[in-house]
Coordinates of C-alpha atoms and ligand atoms in Angstrom, one line a residue:
M1155 CA -72.1 121.3 176.0
R1156 CA -69.0 121.7 176.2
A1157 CA -67.1 122.5 172.9
G1158 CA -64.0 120.9 173.7
I1159 CA -66.4 117.7 174.2
A1160 CA -67.9 118.1 170.5
A1161 CA -64.8 117.8 168.6
P1162 CA -63.5 114.2 167.8
V1163 CA -59.9 115.2 166.8
A1164 CA -59.1 117.3 170.3
P1165 CA -57.7 114.7 172.1
L1166 CA -56.2 116.7 174.5
S1167 CA -59.3 118.3 175.4
M1168 CA -61.1 115.1 176.2
E1169 CA -59.5 115.2 179.2
E1170 CA -60.3 118.9 180.7
A1171 CA -63.9 117.8 180.2
L1172 CA -63.8 114.6 181.1
A1173 CA -62.3 115.9 184.3
H1174 CA -65.3 118.0 184.5
L1175 CA -67.9 115.3 184.6
D1176 CA -67.5 112.9 187.3
P1177 CA -69.5 109.7 186.6
E1178 CA -70.3 109.9 190.1
N1179 CA -71.3 113.3 191.4
A1180 CA -72.0 115.1 187.6
S1181 CA -76.1 115.0 186.9
P1182 CA -77.4 112.2 184.7
D1183 CA -78.7 115.3 182.5
R1184 CA -75.2 116.2 181.6
L1185 CA -74.1 112.2 181.7
E1186 CA -76.4 111.6 179.0
K1187 CA -75.8 114.8 177.0
A1188 CA -71.9 114.6 177.1
R1189 CA -72.0 110.4 176.6
P1190 CA -72.6 110.4 172.5
A1191 CA -69.7 113.4 171.6
V1192 CA -67.0 110.6 174.2
E1193 CA -68.2 107.5 172.8
A1194 CA -67.2 108.9 169.2
F1195 CA -64.9 110.2 170.5
V1196 CA -63.3 107.2 171.3
A1197 CA -64.4 105.4 167.8
S1198 CA -62.9 107.9 166.3
A1199 CA -59.4 106.8 168.8
K1200 CA -59.4 103.1 166.9
P1201 CA -56.5 101.6 166.7
S1202 CA -55.1 101.9 162.9
S1203 CA -55.0 98.0 162.0
V1204 CA -52.9 94.8 162.9
M1205 CA -48.9 95.2 161.5
H1206 CA -48.7 92.6 158.5
D1207 CA -45.7 90.3 158.4
T1208 CA -43.2 92.6 154.9
P1209 CA -40.2 92.6 155.3
V1210 CA -37.1 94.4 157.0
L1211 CA -36.4 97.5 154.8
V1212 CA -34.2 99.3 158.2
R1213 CA -32.9 97.4 161.0
L1214 CA -30.4 98.2 163.7
A1215 CA -28.2 95.5 164.6
Q1216 CA -26.4 96.1 168.4
A1217 CA -26.2 99.8 167.4
D1218 CA -25.4 102.2 169.8
C1219 CA -26.3 105.9 170.0
A1220 CA -25.3 109.2 169.9
P1221 CA -26.6 113.0 169.2
F1222 CA -24.7 114.8 167.0
L1223 CA -21.4 116.2 168.6
G1224 CA -22.5 114.6 171.5
P1225 CA -22.2 111.2 173.6
T1226 CA -24.1 107.6 172.8
V1227 CA -27.5 108.1 174.7
L1228 CA -28.4 104.7 173.7
R1229 CA -26.7 101.7 174.2
S1230 CA -27.2 97.5 171.4
I1231 CA -30.4 98.9 170.5
D1232 CA -32.0 96.1 167.9
L1233 CA -34.6 97.3 166.5
A1234 CA -36.4 96.1 163.3
I1235 CA -38.2 98.2 160.6
R1236 CA -41.2 96.4 158.2
E1237 CA -42.0 97.9 154.7
G1238 CA -45.5 99.9 154.9
E1239 CA -45.2 100.0 158.4
I1240 CA -46.1 103.0 160.5
L1241 CA -43.7 102.9 163.9
G1242 CA -44.4 105.0 166.5
V1243 CA -41.1 105.9 168.5
L1244 CA -42.5 107.2 172.8
G1245 CA -40.6 108.1 175.6
R1246 CA -40.1 111.2 177.6
N1247 CA -37.8 114.3 176.7
G1248 CA -34.3 113.5 176.2
A1249 CA -34.8 109.8 176.3
G1250 CA -33.0 109.4 172.8
K1251 CA -35.4 109.4 170.1
S1252 CA -34.6 112.5 167.9
T1253 CA -31.4 110.4 168.0
L1254 CA -32.1 107.1 167.8
G1255 CA -34.9 108.5 164.1
L1256 CA -31.5 109.6 162.9
C1257 CA -29.3 106.8 163.3
L1258 CA -32.5 104.8 161.9
A1259 CA -32.7 107.3 158.8
G1260 CA -28.5 107.0 158.4
L1261 CA -27.9 110.3 158.7
L1262 CA -26.2 109.9 161.9
P1263 CA -23.5 107.6 161.9
L1264 CA -23.6 104.8 164.5
K1265 CA -21.1 104.3 167.7
A1266 CA -21.0 100.7 167.2
G1267 CA -23.4 98.5 165.6
Q1268 CA -24.8 98.1 161.5
R1269 CA -26.9 99.9 159.6
Q1270 CA -29.3 97.7 157.2
G1271 CA -31.2 98.8 155.1
P1272 CA -31.3 102.2 152.1
P1273 CA -30.7 105.9 154.0
G1274 CA -34.2 107.6 155.3
G1275 CA -36.1 111.1 155.1
Y1276 CA -36.2 113.1 158.5
A1277 CA -39.0 115.5 159.0
F1278 CA -36.9 118.0 161.7
Q1279 CA -39.1 119.4 164.2
R1280 CA -38.4 122.1 163.7
P1281 CA -39.5 122.4 159.8
E1282 CA -37.4 125.5 160.0
N1283 CA -33.8 123.3 160.2
Q1284 CA -35.2 121.0 156.9
F1285 CA -34.9 124.6 154.8
T1286 CA -32.5 126.4 151.9
A1287 CA -33.9 127.7 149.3
G1288 CA -35.6 131.0 149.2
T1289 CA -39.2 130.3 148.0
V1290 CA -41.5 127.1 148.5
H1291 CA -41.1 126.5 144.9
E1292 CA -37.1 126.5 144.9
E1293 CA -37.5 124.3 147.7
L1294 CA -39.1 122.0 146.2
F1295 CA -37.5 122.0 142.2
T1296 CA -33.7 121.8 144.4
A1297 CA -35.2 118.5 146.6
L1298 CA -35.4 117.2 142.5
P1299 CA -32.3 114.8 141.0
A1300 CA -30.0 116.3 139.4
R1301 CA -30.3 113.9 136.6
M1302 CA -33.7 114.8 135.8
S1303 CA -34.5 117.9 133.0
A1304 CA -35.2 121.0 134.1
G1305 CA -39.0 120.7 132.4
E1306 CA -39.6 117.8 133.8
K1307 CA -38.9 119.4 137.1
T1308 CA -41.3 121.9 136.9
E1309 CA -44.1 119.6 136.3
R1310 CA -43.6 117.3 139.5
V1311 CA -43.3 120.4 140.9
M1312 CA -46.9 121.7 140.0
M1313 CA -48.2 118.7 141.0
T1314 CA -46.5 119.0 144.1
L1315 CA -47.5 121.8 144.8
E1316 CA -51.1 121.0 144.1
A1317 CA -51.4 118.1 145.9
W1318 CA -50.4 119.9 149.0
G1319 CA -52.3 123.0 148.5
L1320 CA -49.2 125.3 147.8
A1321 CA -50.3 126.4 145.0
E1322 CA -51.1 130.1 146.4
L1323 CA -47.5 130.1 148.3
A1324 CA -45.3 129.0 145.2
R1325 CA -43.6 132.6 145.6
N1326 CA -43.5 133.2 148.8
H1327 CA -40.5 132.7 151.6
P1328 CA -40.9 129.4 153.4
F1329 CA -39.9 130.6 156.6
E1330 CA -43.5 133.1 156.0
L1331 CA -45.6 130.0 156.2
S1332 CA -48.0 129.2 159.2
Q1333 CA -46.9 126.4 160.7
G1334 CA -49.1 124.0 159.6
Q1335 CA -48.0 125.4 156.1
K1336 CA -44.5 124.7 157.6
R1337 CA -44.7 120.9 157.8
K1338 CA -46.1 120.6 154.8
L1339 CA -43.1 121.9 152.8
A1340 CA -40.7 119.8 154.8
L1341 CA -42.8 116.7 153.8
A1342 CA -43.4 117.7 150.3
S1343 CA -39.8 118.6 149.9
L1344 CA -38.8 114.6 151.0
T1345 CA -41.2 113.0 149.0
I1346 CA -42.0 114.7 145.9
S1347 CA -37.9 113.0 144.6
K1348 CA -39.4 109.2 145.9
R1349 CA -35.6 109.4 147.3
W1350 CA -36.6 107.5 150.5
P1351 CA -38.3 105.0 150.9
L1352 CA -38.0 105.4 155.0
L1353 CA -39.7 108.7 156.9
V1354 CA -39.2 109.2 160.1
L1355 CA -41.2 111.9 161.1
D1356 CA -39.9 113.6 164.8
E1357 CA -43.1 115.4 166.5
P1358 CA -44.5 116.0 163.0
M1359 CA -47.6 117.5 165.4
A1360 CA -45.6 120.3 167.1
G1361 CA -47.3 123.3 166.6
L1362 CA -50.2 122.9 164.9
D1363 CA -54.1 123.0 166.0
A1364 CA -56.4 120.4 166.3
H1365 CA -57.6 121.1 162.4
G1366 CA -53.9 120.5 160.8
A1367 CA -53.2 117.4 163.4
A1368 CA -56.4 115.8 161.9
L1369 CA -55.0 117.0 158.6
L1370 CA -51.6 115.7 159.0
T1371 CA -52.9 112.9 160.2
Q1372 CA -54.6 111.8 157.1
E1373 CA -51.0 113.2 155.1
I1374 CA -49.5 111.1 157.2
L1375 CA -51.5 108.1 155.8
A1376 CA -51.7 108.9 152.1
L1377 CA -47.6 108.5 152.3
R1378 CA -48.3 104.7 154.2
D1379 CA -50.7 103.8 151.3
N1380 CA -47.7 105.5 148.8
G1381 CA -45.7 102.9 150.2
H1382 CA -43.5 105.2 152.1
T1383 CA -42.4 103.4 156.3
I1384 CA -42.5 105.1 158.6
A1385 CA -40.7 105.3 162.1
L1386 CA -43.6 108.6 164.0
I1387 CA -41.9 110.0 167.1
T1388 CA -44.6 111.8 169.2
H1389 CA -45.2 112.2 172.7
D1390 CA -48.5 111.7 171.6
M1391 CA -50.0 108.8 173.1
D1392 CA -53.4 109.0 171.2
L1393 CA -51.8 109.9 168.2
A1394 CA -49.5 106.6 168.4
L1395 CA -52.8 104.6 168.9
K1396 CA -54.2 105.9 166.6
L1397 CA -52.1 105.8 163.2
C1398 CA -49.1 103.1 164.9
P1399 CA -50.0 98.9 165.3
R1400 CA -46.8 99.2 166.6
S1401 CA -44.8 101.4 169.2
I1402 CA -41.4 101.5 170.9
V1403 CA -40.7 102.9 173.7
V1404 CA -37.3 104.6 173.7
G1405 CA -35.7 104.7 178.2
E1406 CA -32.8 104.3 179.7
G1407 CA -30.2 103.9 176.8
G1408 CA -32.3 101.7 175.0
I1409 CA -35.5 100.2 174.0
L1410 CA -37.4 99.2 177.3
A1411 CA -40.6 98.1 175.1
D1412 CA -41.4 96.7 171.6
G1413 CA -44.9 96.1 171.0
P1414 CA -48.5 96.8 169.8
T1415 CA -49.3 100.4 170.8
E1416 CA -52.4 99.2 172.1
A1417 CA -50.5 96.4 175.0
L1418 CA -47.9 99.1 175.7
M1419 CA -50.6 101.7 176.2
N1420 CA -52.7 99.0 179.0
D1421 CA -49.4 98.5 180.9
A1422 CA -49.6 100.9 183.2
A1423 CA -46.3 100.4 184.7
L1424 CA -44.8 100.5 181.1
L1425 CA -46.4 104.1 181.2
A1426 CA -45.1 104.9 184.6
R1427 CA -41.5 103.8 184.3
S1428 CA -41.4 105.6 180.6
G1429 CA -42.6 108.9 181.5
L1430 CA -45.5 108.7 179.5
A1431 CA -49.0 110.1 179.7
E1432 CA -52.5 107.5 179.5
P1433 CA -54.1 108.2 175.8
A1434 CA -56.8 110.3 176.5
S1435 CA -59.1 107.6 174.4
L1436 CA -58.4 105.0 177.6
A1437 CA -60.0 107.5 180.2
A1438 CA -62.6 107.9 177.3
M1439 CA -63.4 104.9 177.1
R1440 CA -63.2 104.3 181.4
W1441 CA -65.1 107.1 181.4
L1442 CA -68.4 105.1 179.4
K1443 CA -67.9 102.2 181.3
A1444 CA -68.6 104.2 185.2
V1445 CA -70.8 106.2 183.3
A1446 CA -73.4 103.8 181.8
P1447 CA -75.0 102.1 184.4
R1448 CA -75.6 105.3 186.4
L1449 CA -77.6 106.5 183.9
E1450 CA -79.6 103.2 183.7
A1451 CA -80.4 103.2 187.2
A1452 CA -81.5 107.1 186.2
I1453 CA -83.8 106.0 183.4
A1454 CA -85.5 102.7 185.8
C1455 CA -86.1 106.0 188.4
Ligands
LIG174 N1 -25.3 117.5 169.8 C1 -25.7 117.3 171.5 N2 -24.5 116.9 172.5 C2 -24.5 116.7 173.3 N3 -25.9 116.4 173.9 C3 -27.1 116.1 173.5 C4 -27.0 116.3 172.1 N4 -28.2 116.5 171.8 C5 -29.1 115.9 172.4 N5 -28.0 115.7 173.3 C6 -28.8 114.8 175.0 O1 -29.0 113.4 174.1 C7 -30.0 113.1 174.3 C8 -30.8 112.9 174.1 O2 -31.2 113.5 173.1 P1 -32.4 113.7 171.6 O3 -32.1 112.5 171.2 O4 -33.0 115.0 171.4 O5 -33.9 113.1 173.3 P2 -35.3 113.1 173.2 O6 -35.5 114.0 171.2 O7 -36.1 112.4 173.1 O8 -36.1 113.9 173.3 C9 -30.5 114.1 175.6 O9 -30.1 114.1 177.2 C10 -29.8 115.2 175.3 O10 -29.7 116.5 176.3
LIG175 MG1 -36.6 114.8 169.9

C-alpha cells in the first residue's frame, strides 16, 4: 500500500492517493486494501464539537480594515469571537485574512468602526518576524512582564521550555531552530505571560511536515483547553474542519460566509466563489460511498 494512504496525519497526500484509486477502474483487491486507511482518515478528520454560547471576547463592528500603510481592503466587518472558541479564518491568498487577524488582535488601527475587547497576541505567518532576542531562553524571558522578579521569570522560563520540549535548545539562537521548533517558540513566547486571552495564529502549519502539523494541532487544542480563544488563519480546509467548529470566509472585500465549518465546506458554490479547495476528507467520504457497492458486488461473485 502507498505510504501516503496509511498516514492519517497526511491529508494532502490523501487526494493524490485517491486519484490513483478510481472506484470505477481500480481492481476490487486494491480498493479493499485501501479502504481501512481511507476509513481511518475520515474518522481522524471528524469535525470538532459544536460551538457553545460563551460570552463574546472580541468584537469588530462596522470595521474597515487596511494593512499597515496600505489601502482599505475590508469594509463594514461585523465579527464576534467568543471565549474558548477556535474560529477558522479562511479565504484565498490576498483576500485580507492577515489584515483582519491583525485588526482582531488590535495590532492594526481600524480605518472606521469599532473594536471591543482585550488586546490579542499574534503569531505571524513567518515566526522569525516575531523573534527579537539572541537565544531561545532570552526570547521567553523578555516576553514576561517587567513586574515579575528575575527568579520568578527564570522559573517560568524553565517550566515553559520543558512544556514545549525546547529545553535542549535554550542557548540556541531562535533562527537556528527547525521550522516546527520556531512555531513552538513563537507560541510559547505568546502564551508564557498569560497576557493574551485571544491568540491569532496566522497560517501556523506553513512549512511543517505531517508530523509537525499533527503535533501543532495538539498544541492548539491544548491552548484552547487552557482557556485561550483562538482565531486560526489557514487555507488547509481539513485542518479547519477538524479544529474549528465555526469559520468565516474572507473575500471580495468582506466576510462572504460565517457559520459551522462543516456547512461551509459542503457549500460547493461558496468554495468555488472564494477559491477554496474542498477538504480531502470530503473526497475520501465520497470515495468510500462509491467503493462500497463495487466491493459488495465483488464479494457476491
Ligand atoms: N503593507 C501593505 N501595503 C499595501 N498593500 C498591502 C500591504 N499588505 C498587504 N497588502 C495587500 O492587501 C491585501 C490583503 O492582504 P493580506 O491581508 O495579507 O491577505 P491574506 O492574508 O488573505 O493573504 C492584498 O491584496 C495584499 O496585496
Ligand atoms: Mg496572510
